[in-house]
């Protein structure tokens, strides 16, 4: 139904060429997208974290968000790729000669399937309400599942954006209580999703039963394991001493971040163990608060395994310019409380050097949180093997950090990738499989990481590459580095090149020649 009463002229068709324009209709920001003779009117802000979508990329009827690459169908507003979990709102639009008129009253959204009135008597259980769990709930309802959904997580006030815990929370820009939720507060009630706060003790895959302690067991028809990971603790001599343990910070959830902020507020010098993404994001955030930061890590430069030595050096320089000190090629071996009044820690490295610090932040990776699962074989690292549809066994699916899945771009080789959007892509694939729907498009892995005000975007998953081609200017952090093997693009790392990364991500759904990748990376 078109709302003609409040239609107002907002643009001229001839001004739109074939691109996008943000307009204002009665105070509502609306994005106009011209496609041939048609104009689409959609919400101008990304439902994920509010990015201005007019800065996104248009590719073959799709709009890619500039910030974290959520992708939408421009005709329907539907989600093609997360991290957006809700579609774009559509607005009525009409053309009168060269005038474009829109209404700020949204087009009606399809009704959420009503679980109470449904004849579908199946129960789907989702264990873990993080990135993957939240995406699975939203996707199951989006794909039309009207049966019962039970979502279980031990943390209160889930799901929330975990990625800010190493960025804006430790820097002090975002109080832990202001961490944004992933879905509107009324989403679960509106969509008849039973959200239970409980610790899952056992999931028996053979009996299809979940035990959450004192409450009755939950019997399910299909379950999704989306329990993420538990941060690894370093095996340092002396770490279990009470005085030392009180000054060790791991980072996975809101409580961890709150403790980290409290500690940082009382201290001057942080030692970061592990030049991981989380380790270095925290290093960056703590430098924003003017703490001294020293990073200790094996390897020559950070991220050498993921990006190679040149890009690793680039990250290291960025951190050094901002005052982070590195002790690369070293491991910490022991830690003790010094006798000084302030109780500083003394850390001994594997070359017997000692460093003193006020507290330690650990960024050494995670172990998949799957200890509660019975009836299926787990890998040595605790992960679950899944096929390309995220199926682990009959009635059991896995998504996110727990899943070792078949990545089509690697010829079906199984990999485990610990990144936000991948976890949500898994969840959407699993939701399809749980409903017996055909699989979606091939998954292109993507992640972002944030250091000293610079957002880096990575596409693909490079295991091996023999060529790194730089486009743009790495020294000014305006570049895309293309990692290629045998003339094909395997991955790309970009900074300040949001549009080009958006276009590359869409193109990488199929094998991409390096020549074509260079052209896309160098496009205006
Ligand atoms: C600090 C931090 C910053 C990050 N930054 C980025 C980033 O910038 N970009 C990026 O791409 N990725 C980032 N990541 C990685 C990303 O957050 C993870 O890959 C993603 O959260 C994985 O999603 P998941 O659903 O598998 O697990 P999670 O999001 O961790 O969710 C798992 C949930 O399961 C619950 N749970 C676990 N066990 C049980 C149980 N037995 N019973 C009940 N509930 C249980 C947990 O409480 C948790 O809420 C970051 C991770 C962290 C920790
Ligand atoms: S703001 Fe659009 S994907 Fe994050």
Coordinates of C-alpha atoms and ligand atoms in Angstrom, one line a residue:
X1 CA 0.0 0.0 0.0
X2 CA 1.4 3.4 -0.9
X3 CA 0.9 6.3 1.5
X4 CA 0.2 9.1 -0.9
X5 CA -0.9 11.6 1.8
X6 CA 2.6 12.4 3.1
X7 CA 4.4 11.9 -0.2
X8 CA 6.9 14.7 -0.6
X9 CA 9.4 15.6 -3.3
X10 CA 12.9 14.9 -2.1
X11 CA 15.0 14.8 -5.3
X12 CA 15.1 15.0 -9.1
X13 CA 15.5 11.7 -11.0
X14 CA 18.0 13.4 -13.3
X15 CA 20.2 14.1 -10.2
X16 CA 20.4 10.5 -9.2
X17 CA 22.2 9.2 -12.3
X18 CA 22.6 5.6 -11.4
X19 CA 23.8 6.0 -7.9
X20 CA 22.6 6.8 -4.4
X21 CA 21.5 9.9 -2.6
X22 CA 20.6 10.4 1.1
X23 CA 17.5 12.6 1.6
X24 CA 15.4 13.7 4.5
X25 CA 11.7 13.1 4.5
X26 CA 10.0 14.6 7.6
X27 CA 13.1 14.1 9.6
X28 CA 13.6 10.5 8.4
X29 CA 16.9 9.8 6.7
X30 CA 16.1 7.8 3.5
X31 CA 18.5 6.4 0.9
X32 CA 17.4 6.7 -2.7
X33 CA 18.9 4.2 -5.1
X34 CA 18.3 4.5 -8.8
X35 CA 18.5 1.4 -10.8
X36 CA 17.6 2.1 -14.5
X37 CA 14.2 3.7 -14.5
X38 CA 13.4 2.4 -10.9
X39 CA 14.1 4.2 -7.7
X40 CA 14.2 2.4 -4.4
X41 CA 13.8 4.1 -1.1
X42 CA 15.4 2.4 1.9
X43 CA 16.5 3.3 5.4
X44 CA 19.7 5.3 5.1
X45 CA 21.4 3.9 8.2
X46 CA 22.6 0.4 8.6
X47 CA 20.6 -1.7 11.1
X48 CA 23.9 -3.1 12.5
X49 CA 25.7 -0.1 13.9
X50 CA 24.2 2.9 12.0
X51 CA 26.7 3.3 9.2
X52 CA 25.7 5.9 6.5
X53 CA 24.7 3.6 3.7
X54 CA 25.2 6.3 1.0
X55 CA 28.9 5.6 1.5
X56 CA 28.4 1.9 0.8
X57 CA 28.9 0.0 -2.5
X58 CA 26.4 -0.9 -5.1
X59 CA 27.0 -4.3 -6.8
X60 CA 24.5 -6.0 -9.1
X61 CA 21.4 -5.0 -7.2
X62 CA 23.1 -5.3 -3.8
X63 CA 24.2 -2.6 -1.3
X64 CA 27.2 -3.4 0.8
X65 CA 27.5 -1.4 4.1
X66 CA 30.8 0.6 4.2
X67 CA 31.7 -0.4 7.8
X68 CA 31.3 -4.1 8.4
X69 CA 30.0 -5.2 5.0
X70 CA 26.5 -6.2 5.8
X71 CA 24.8 -6.7 2.4
X72 CA 21.2 -6.0 1.3
X73 CA 19.0 -6.6 -1.7
X74 CA 18.2 -3.1 -3.0
X75 CA 14.7 -4.1 -4.2
X76 CA 13.4 -5.7 -1.0
X77 CA 15.9 -4.5 1.6
X78 CA 16.4 -8.2 2.6
X79 CA 19.6 -9.3 4.3
X80 CA 22.1 -11.1 2.1
X81 CA 25.0 -11.0 4.5
X82 CA 25.2 -10.2 8.2
X83 CA 26.3 -8.5 10.5
X84 CA 23.0 -6.8 10.1
X85 CA 20.3 -9.0 11.6
X86 CA 17.3 -7.0 10.4
X87 CA 16.4 -6.0 6.9
X88 CA 16.4 -2.4 5.6
X89 CA 13.1 -0.6 6.1
X90 CA 11.5 0.2 2.7
X91 CA 9.6 3.5 2.0
X92 CA 7.0 4.2 -0.6
X93 CA 8.5 6.0 -3.6
X94 CA 6.8 7.5 -6.7
X95 CA 8.1 9.3 -9.8
X96 CA 6.3 12.3 -11.3
X97 CA 8.2 13.2 -14.4
X98 CA 11.6 14.2 -13.1
X99 CA 10.4 14.4 -9.4
X100 CA 11.1 11.7 -6.9
X101 CA 8.5 11.6 -4.1
X102 CA 8.8 9.5 -1.0
X103 CA 6.7 8.9 2.1
X104 CA 8.4 8.7 5.5
X105 CA 5.8 6.1 6.6
X106 CA 7.5 2.7 6.1
X107 CA 6.2 0.0 3.9
X108 CA 4.7 -2.7 6.1
X109 CA 7.1 -5.5 7.2
X110 CA 6.1 -9.1 6.7
X111 CA 4.5 -10.4 9.9
X112 CA 6.7 -12.4 12.2
X113 CA 5.7 -16.1 12.1
X114 CA 3.4 -16.7 15.1
X115 CA 4.7 -19.6 17.1
X116 CA 1.6 -19.9 19.4
X117 CA -0.8 -20.3 16.4
X118 CA 1.6 -22.6 14.5
X119 CA 0.9 -26.1 13.5
X120 CA 4.7 -26.6 13.4
X121 CA 5.4 -28.5 16.6
X122 CA 9.1 -28.7 16.3
X123 CA 11.5 -27.2 18.9
X124 CA 14.8 -25.7 17.8
X125 CA 17.3 -25.1 20.6
X126 CA 20.1 -22.6 20.3
X127 CA 22.9 -22.8 22.8
X128 CA 24.8 -19.5 23.1
X129 CA 23.3 -16.1 22.5
X130 CA 26.4 -14.4 21.0
X131 CA 27.1 -13.5 17.4
X132 CA 25.9 -16.8 16.0
X133 CA 23.1 -17.5 18.4
X134 CA 21.5 -14.1 17.8
X135 CA 21.9 -14.4 14.0
X136 CA 20.3 -17.9 14.1
X137 CA 17.2 -16.7 15.9
X138 CA 16.7 -13.8 13.5
X139 CA 17.3 -16.0 10.5
X140 CA 15.0 -18.8 11.5
X141 CA 12.1 -16.4 11.9
X142 CA 13.2 -14.5 8.7
X143 CA 13.1 -17.8 6.8
X144 CA 9.6 -18.5 8.1
X145 CA 10.1 -21.0 10.9
X146 CA 7.0 -20.8 13.1
X147 CA 7.8 -23.6 15.6
X148 CA 9.3 -23.1 19.1
X149 CA 12.8 -21.5 19.5
X150 CA 14.6 -21.8 22.8
X151 CA 17.8 -19.6 23.2
X152 CA 20.0 -20.4 26.1
X153 CA 22.9 -18.4 27.4
X154 CA 24.6 -18.1 30.8
X155 CA 25.2 -14.4 30.5
X156 CA 22.6 -11.8 31.4
X157 CA 21.4 -9.3 28.9
X158 CA 22.6 -11.1 25.8
X159 CA 23.0 -10.8 22.9
X160 CA 25.3 -7.8 22.7
X161 CA 28.2 -6.6 20.6
X162 CA 31.3 -8.4 21.9
X163 CA 33.6 -6.7 19.4
X164 CA 33.6 -3.4 21.3
X165 CA 35.1 -5.1 24.4
X166 CA 38.6 -4.8 23.1
X167 CA 38.1 -1.3 21.5
X168 CA 35.8 1.4 22.8
X169 CA 35.2 -0.2 26.2
X170 CA 38.9 -0.4 27.4
X171 CA 39.7 3.0 25.9
X172 CA 37.0 4.5 28.1
X173 CA 34.8 5.7 25.2
X174 CA 31.9 3.2 26.0
X175 CA 30.9 2.3 29.5
X176 CA 30.3 -1.5 29.8
X177 CA 26.7 -0.9 30.6
X178 CA 26.2 1.0 27.3
X179 CA 27.4 -1.9 25.0
X180 CA 24.8 -2.1 22.3
X181 CA 22.4 -5.1 22.0
X182 CA 22.4 -7.0 18.8
X183 CA 18.6 -6.9 18.4
X184 CA 15.9 -4.5 19.7
X185 CA 14.8 -5.2 23.3
X186 CA 11.4 -6.4 22.3
X187 CA 12.7 -8.7 19.4
X188 CA 12.5 -12.0 21.4
X189 CA 9.0 -11.4 22.7
X190 CA 7.7 -10.1 19.3
X191 CA 9.1 -13.2 17.6
X192 CA 8.1 -15.7 20.3
X193 CA 11.6 -16.7 21.2
X194 CA 12.1 -18.2 24.7
X195 CA 15.3 -16.6 26.0
X196 CA 16.6 -18.6 29.0
X197 CA 19.5 -17.5 31.2
X198 CA 21.1 -20.7 32.3
X199 CA 24.3 -22.7 32.1
X200 CA 24.0 -25.7 29.8
X201 CA 25.5 -28.6 31.7
X202 CA 24.9 -31.3 29.0
X203 CA 23.8 -31.5 25.4
X204 CA 23.1 -35.2 24.6
X205 CA 23.2 -35.3 20.8
X206 CA 21.9 -38.9 20.7
X207 CA 18.9 -38.3 23.0
X208 CA 18.4 -34.7 21.6
X209 CA 18.2 -33.4 25.1
X210 CA 19.7 -30.4 26.9
X211 CA 20.2 -30.3 30.6
X212 CA 20.3 -26.9 32.3
X213 CA 20.6 -28.0 35.9
X214 CA 17.6 -27.6 38.2
X215 CA 15.1 -26.8 35.5
X216 CA 13.5 -29.7 33.4
X217 CA 15.6 -30.8 30.4
X218 CA 14.8 -29.4 27.0
X219 CA 14.0 -31.8 24.3
X220 CA 14.7 -30.6 20.8
X221 CA 14.2 -31.6 17.2
X222 CA 17.3 -29.7 16.1
X223 CA 19.9 -27.8 18.1
X224 CA 22.6 -25.3 17.2
X225 CA 25.7 -25.1 19.3
X226 CA 27.0 -21.5 19.2
X227 CA 28.9 -21.3 22.5
X228 CA 32.0 -19.5 21.2
X229 CA 35.3 -19.9 23.0
X230 CA 37.0 -19.7 26.4
X231 CA 40.2 -17.6 26.5
X232 CA 43.4 -19.6 26.9
X233 CA 45.3 -18.9 30.1
X234 CA 49.1 -18.8 29.8
X235 CA 51.0 -21.5 31.6
X236 CA 53.3 -19.2 33.5
X237 CA 55.0 -20.3 36.6
X238 CA 53.5 -18.3 39.5
X239 CA 50.2 -17.4 37.8
X240 CA 48.1 -19.2 40.3
X241 CA 49.4 -17.1 43.2
X242 CA 46.4 -15.1 44.5
X243 CA 48.1 -11.8 44.3
X244 CA 49.2 -12.5 40.7
X245 CA 45.9 -14.0 39.6
X246 CA 44.1 -10.8 40.7
X247 CA 46.1 -8.8 38.1
X248 CA 45.6 -11.1 35.1
X249 CA 42.9 -10.0 32.7
X250 CA 41.3 -12.3 30.1
X251 CA 38.7 -10.8 27.8
X252 CA 35.6 -12.5 26.4
X253 CA 32.5 -11.0 28.0
X254 CA 31.1 -7.9 29.5
X255 CA 32.2 -8.8 33.0
X256 CA 35.8 -9.3 31.8
X257 CA 35.7 -5.9 30.1
X258 CA 34.4 -4.3 33.2
X259 CA 37.2 -5.7 35.3
X260 CA 39.7 -4.7 32.7
X261 CA 38.4 -1.1 32.8
X262 CA 38.5 -1.0 36.6
X263 CA 42.1 -2.3 36.6
X264 CA 43.2 0.1 33.9
X265 CA 41.8 3.0 35.9
X266 CA 44.1 2.2 38.8
X267 CA 47.3 1.3 36.9
X268 CA 50.0 2.7 34.8
X269 CA 51.7 -0.1 32.9
X270 CA 50.0 -3.0 31.1
X271 CA 51.8 -6.0 29.7
X272 CA 49.9 -7.7 26.8
X273 CA 50.7 -11.3 26.3
X274 CA 50.1 -12.3 22.7
X275 CA 50.2 -10.0 19.6
X276 CA 46.7 -11.3 18.6
X277 CA 43.9 -9.1 17.2
X278 CA 42.4 -8.8 20.7
X279 CA 45.9 -8.3 22.3
X280 CA 46.8 -5.4 20.0
X281 CA 43.3 -3.8 20.0
X282 CA 43.5 -3.7 23.8
X283 CA 47.1 -2.3 23.5
X284 CA 45.7 0.5 21.2
X285 CA 42.7 1.2 23.6
X286 CA 45.0 1.3 26.6
X287 CA 47.3 3.8 24.9
X288 CA 44.3 6.0 24.3
X289 CA 44.0 6.1 28.1
X290 CA 47.7 7.0 28.3
X291 CA 48.8 3.8 30.0
X292 CA 52.3 2.4 29.2
X293 CA 51.9 -0.8 27.1
X294 CA 54.4 -3.5 26.4
X295 CA 53.5 -6.4 24.1
X296 CA 55.3 -9.8 24.5
X297 CA 54.8 -12.3 21.8
X298 CA 56.5 -15.1 19.9
X299 CA 57.1 -14.4 16.2
X300 CA 58.9 -11.6 14.4
X301 CA 56.0 -9.2 13.8
X302 CA 52.3 -9.3 14.7
X303 CA 49.9 -11.1 12.3
X304 CA 52.7 -12.6 10.2
X305 CA 50.8 -15.8 9.8
X306 CA 47.6 -14.1 8.7
X307 CA 49.1 -11.2 6.5
X308 CA 52.8 -11.9 5.9
X309 CA 55.8 -10.0 7.2
X310 CA 55.3 -6.7 5.3
X311 CA 51.8 -6.1 6.6
X312 CA 52.8 -7.3 10.0
X313 CA 55.5 -4.7 10.1
X314 CA 53.0 -2.1 9.1
X315 CA 50.8 -2.9 12.1
X316 CA 53.9 -3.0 14.4
X317 CA 55.0 0.5 13.2
X318 CA 51.5 1.9 13.7
X319 CA 51.6 0.7 17.3
X320 CA 55.2 1.8 17.9
X321 CA 54.4 5.3 16.6
X322 CA 51.7 5.5 19.2
X323 CA 54.0 4.4 22.0
X324 CA 53.5 0.7 22.3
X325 CA 56.7 -1.3 23.1
X326 CA 57.2 -4.7 21.7
X327 CA 59.2 -7.7 22.9
X328 CA 58.7 -9.9 19.8
X329 CA 60.3 -13.4 19.6
X330 CA 59.8 -13.9 23.3
X331 CA 57.6 -15.8 25.6
X332 CA 56.8 -15.1 29.2
X333 CA 57.8 -17.9 31.5
X334 CA 57.2 -16.8 35.1
X335 CA 55.4 -14.1 37.0
X336 CA 55.6 -13.0 40.6
X337 CA 54.5 -10.1 42.8
X338 CA 57.3 -7.7 43.5
X339 CA 58.0 -6.7 47.1
X340 CA 57.2 -3.0 46.2
X341 CA 54.2 -1.4 48.0
X342 CA 52.3 -1.1 44.7
X343 CA 52.4 -4.8 44.3
X344 CA 53.7 -4.6 40.7
X345 CA 54.3 -7.8 38.8
X346 CA 57.7 -9.0 37.7
X347 CA 57.6 -11.1 34.5
X348 CA 60.5 -13.3 33.4
X349 CA 60.9 -13.9 29.7
X350 CA 62.4 -17.0 28.1
X351 CA 65.7 -15.2 27.7
X352 CA 65.7 -14.4 31.4
X353 CA 65.0 -10.7 30.9
X354 CA 62.6 -9.4 33.4
X355 CA 59.8 -6.8 32.9
X356 CA 57.7 -5.1 35.5
X357 CA 54.1 -4.1 35.0
X358 CA 51.0 -3.4 37.0
X359 CA 48.8 -6.0 35.3
X360 CA 48.7 -8.5 32.4
X361 CA 46.2 -8.7 29.6
X362 CA 46.1 -12.1 27.9
X363 CA 45.4 -12.3 24.1
X364 CA 46.4 -15.9 23.3
X365 CA 43.3 -17.2 21.5
X366 CA 40.4 -19.4 22.7
X367 CA 39.5 -23.0 23.2
X368 CA 36.1 -23.9 21.7
X369 CA 33.5 -24.1 24.5
X370 CA 32.1 -27.5 23.8
X371 CA 32.9 -29.5 27.0
X372 CA 29.2 -30.0 27.7
X373 CA 28.5 -32.0 24.5
X374 CA 28.0 -35.7 24.5
X375 CA 27.3 -38.1 21.7
X376 CA 29.5 -36.6 19.0
X377 CA 33.2 -36.7 18.5
X378 CA 35.1 -33.5 19.2
X379 CA 38.4 -32.6 17.7
X380 CA 41.5 -32.3 19.9
X381 CA 41.0 -28.6 20.2
X382 CA 37.4 -29.1 21.3
X383 CA 35.9 -27.9 18.0
X384 CA 33.1 -29.7 16.1
X385 CA 33.5 -30.8 12.5
X386 CA 30.7 -29.4 10.4
X387 CA 29.9 -29.8 6.7
X388 CA 29.3 -26.8 4.4
X389 CA 25.7 -26.5 5.7
X390 CA 27.1 -26.5 9.4
X391 CA 25.6 -29.9 10.1
X392 CA 27.6 -31.9 12.7
X393 CA 25.3 -34.9 13.1
X394 CA 21.6 -35.7 12.7
X395 CA 19.7 -32.8 14.4
X396 CA 22.9 -31.1 15.5
X397 CA 24.5 -28.0 13.9
X398 CA 27.4 -25.8 14.9
X399 CA 28.2 -22.1 14.2
X400 CA 30.9 -19.6 15.1
X401 CA 34.1 -20.2 17.0
X402 CA 33.2 -23.8 17.9
X403 CA 32.9 -24.9 14.2
X404 CA 35.5 -26.4 11.9
X405 CA 33.6 -26.1 8.7
X406 CA 34.1 -26.8 5.0
X407 CA 35.1 -23.6 3.2
X408 CA 34.3 -23.8 -0.5
X409 CA 37.0 -21.2 -1.4
X410 CA 39.6 -23.7 -0.1
X411 CA 38.1 -26.6 -2.1
X412 CA 36.1 -27.8 0.9
X413 CA 39.1 -27.9 3.3
X414 CA 37.9 -27.6 6.9
X415 CA 38.9 -24.5 8.8
X416 CA 38.0 -22.8 12.1
X417 CA 37.7 -19.0 11.8
X418 CA 37.1 -16.9 14.9
X419 CA 35.4 -13.8 13.4
X420 CA 32.1 -12.1 14.0
X421 CA 30.6 -12.0 10.6
X422 CA 31.7 -15.6 9.8
X423 CA 29.9 -16.7 13.0
X424 CA 26.7 -15.0 11.7
X425 CA 27.1 -16.4 8.2
X426 CA 27.4 -19.9 9.8
X427 CA 24.2 -19.2 11.7
X428 CA 22.3 -18.3 8.5
X429 CA 23.6 -21.4 6.8
X430 CA 22.7 -23.6 9.7
X431 CA 19.2 -22.0 9.9
X432 CA 18.6 -22.9 6.3
X433 CA 19.8 -26.4 6.8
X434 CA 17.6 -26.9 9.9
X435 CA 14.6 -25.9 7.8
X436 CA 15.6 -28.0 4.9
X437 CA 16.1 -25.0 2.6
X438 CA 18.8 -25.1 -0.1
X439 CA 22.1 -23.5 0.9
X440 CA 22.7 -19.9 0.2
X441 CA 25.6 -18.4 -1.8
X442 CA 29.2 -19.3 -1.1
X443 CA 30.6 -17.8 2.1
X444 CA 33.4 -15.2 1.7
X445 CA 35.0 -14.8 5.2
X446 CA 35.4 -11.2 6.4
X447 CA 36.6 -9.4 9.5
X448 CA 37.5 -6.0 10.7
X449 CA 40.0 -4.9 13.3
X450 CA 40.5 -1.4 14.8
X451 CA 43.8 0.2 15.9
X452 CA 44.5 3.8 16.7
X453 CA 41.4 5.1 14.8
X454 CA 42.1 3.0 11.8
X455 CA 39.7 0.2 10.7
X456 CA 41.2 -2.6 8.8
X457 CA 39.1 -5.0 6.6
X458 CA 40.1 -8.5 5.6
X459 CA 38.4 -10.7 3.0
X460 CA 39.0 -14.3 2.3
X461 CA 41.2 -16.8 4.2
X462 CA 44.8 -17.1 3.1
X463 CA 46.5 -20.4 4.0
X464 CA 49.2 -20.0 1.4
X465 CA 50.1 -17.2 -1.0
X466 CA 53.1 -16.4 -3.1
X467 CA 52.5 -12.8 -4.0
X468 CA 51.4 -9.7 -2.2
X469 CA 50.4 -6.8 -4.4
X470 CA 49.9 -3.4 -2.8
X471 CA 47.5 -0.8 -4.3
X472 CA 47.2 2.7 -2.8
X473 CA 49.7 3.9 -0.2
X474 CA 50.3 1.7 2.8
X475 CA 52.4 4.4 4.5
X476 CA 49.3 6.7 4.8
X477 CA 47.0 3.7 5.6
X478 CA 45.0 4.1 2.4
X479 CA 45.6 0.8 0.7
X480 CA 44.5 -2.6 -0.3
X481 CA 47.0 -5.5 -0.2
X482 CA 46.0 -8.4 -2.4
X483 CA 47.3 -11.8 -1.4
X484 CA 47.4 -14.1 -4.4
X485 CA 48.4 -17.6 -5.3
X486 CA 48.8 -19.0 -8.8
X487 CA 47.3 -15.8 -10.3
X488 CA 44.1 -16.0 -8.1
X489 CA 43.2 -13.8 -5.3
X490 CA 43.1 -15.6 -1.9
X491 CA 42.6 -12.7 0.4
X492 CA 42.7 -8.9 0.7
X493 CA 43.5 -6.5 3.5
X494 CA 42.3 -2.9 3.2
X495 CA 42.4 0.3 5.1
X496 CA 40.4 3.3 4.2
X497 CA 39.1 1.6 1.0
X498 CA 35.6 0.6 2.1
X499 CA 34.0 0.8 -1.3
X500 CA 36.6 -1.2 -3.0
X501 CA 36.6 -3.9 -0.3
X502 CA 32.8 -4.1 -0.6
X503 CA 33.1 -4.7 -4.4
X504 CA 35.9 -7.3 -3.9
X505 CA 33.9 -9.2 -1.3
X506 CA 31.1 -9.6 -3.8
X507 CA 33.5 -10.6 -6.6
X508 CA 35.2 -13.2 -4.4
X509 CA 32.1 -15.3 -4.3
X510 CA 33.7 -16.9 -7.4
X511 CA 37.4 -17.5 -8.1
X512 CA 38.9 -14.1 -9.0
X513 CA 41.9 -13.5 -11.3
X514 CA 44.5 -11.2 -9.7
X515 CA 44.2 -8.8 -12.7
X516 CA 40.5 -8.3 -12.1
X517 CA 41.2 -8.0 -8.3
X518 CA 43.7 -5.2 -9.0
X519 CA 41.2 -3.4 -11.2
X520 CA 38.6 -3.5 -8.5
X521 CA 41.0 -2.5 -5.8
X522 CA 42.2 0.5 -7.9
X523 CA 38.7 1.6 -9.0
X524 CA 37.7 5.1 -7.8
Ligands
LIG1 C1 37.0 -8.8 22.8 C2 36.7 -9.4 21.5 C3 36.8 -8.5 20.3 C4 36.5 -9.0 19.1 N1 36.6 -8.2 18.0 C5 36.3 -8.7 16.8 C6 36.3 -7.8 15.6 O1 36.6 -6.6 15.7 N2 36.0 -8.4 14.4 C7 35.7 -9.7 14.3 O2 35.4 -10.1 13.2 N3 35.7 -10.5 15.3 C8 36.0 -10.1 16.6 N4 35.9 -10.9 17.7 C9 35.6 -12.3 17.5 C10 34.1 -12.5 17.5 O3 33.6 -11.8 18.6 C11 33.9 -14.0 17.7 O4 34.4 -14.7 16.6 C12 32.3 -14.2 17.7 O5 31.8 -13.6 18.9 C13 32.0 -15.7 17.7 O6 30.7 -15.9 17.9 P1 30.0 -17.1 18.6 O7 28.6 -16.9 18.5 O8 30.7 -18.3 18.1 O9 30.5 -16.9 20.1 P2 30.2 -15.8 21.2 O10 29.8 -14.5 20.5 O11 31.3 -15.8 22.1 O12 28.9 -16.3 21.9 C14 28.9 -17.5 22.7 C15 27.9 -17.4 23.8 O13 27.7 -18.7 24.4 C16 27.5 -18.6 25.8 N5 27.9 -19.9 26.4 C17 29.1 -20.6 26.3 N6 29.0 -21.7 26.9 C18 27.8 -21.8 27.4 C19 27.1 -22.8 28.2 N7 27.6 -24.0 28.5 N8 25.8 -22.5 28.6 C20 25.2 -21.4 28.3 N9 25.8 -20.4 27.5 C21 27.1 -20.6 27.1 C22 28.5 -17.5 26.1 O14 28.0 -16.9 27.4 C23 28.3 -16.5 24.9 O15 27.3 -15.5 25.2 C24 36.2 -10.4 18.9 C25 36.1 -11.3 20.1 C26 36.4 -10.7 21.3 C27 36.3 -11.6 22.5
LIG2 S1 27.3 -0.7 10.5 FE1 26.7 -1.8 8.7 S2 27.6 -3.7 8.9 FE2 28.1 -2.7 10.7

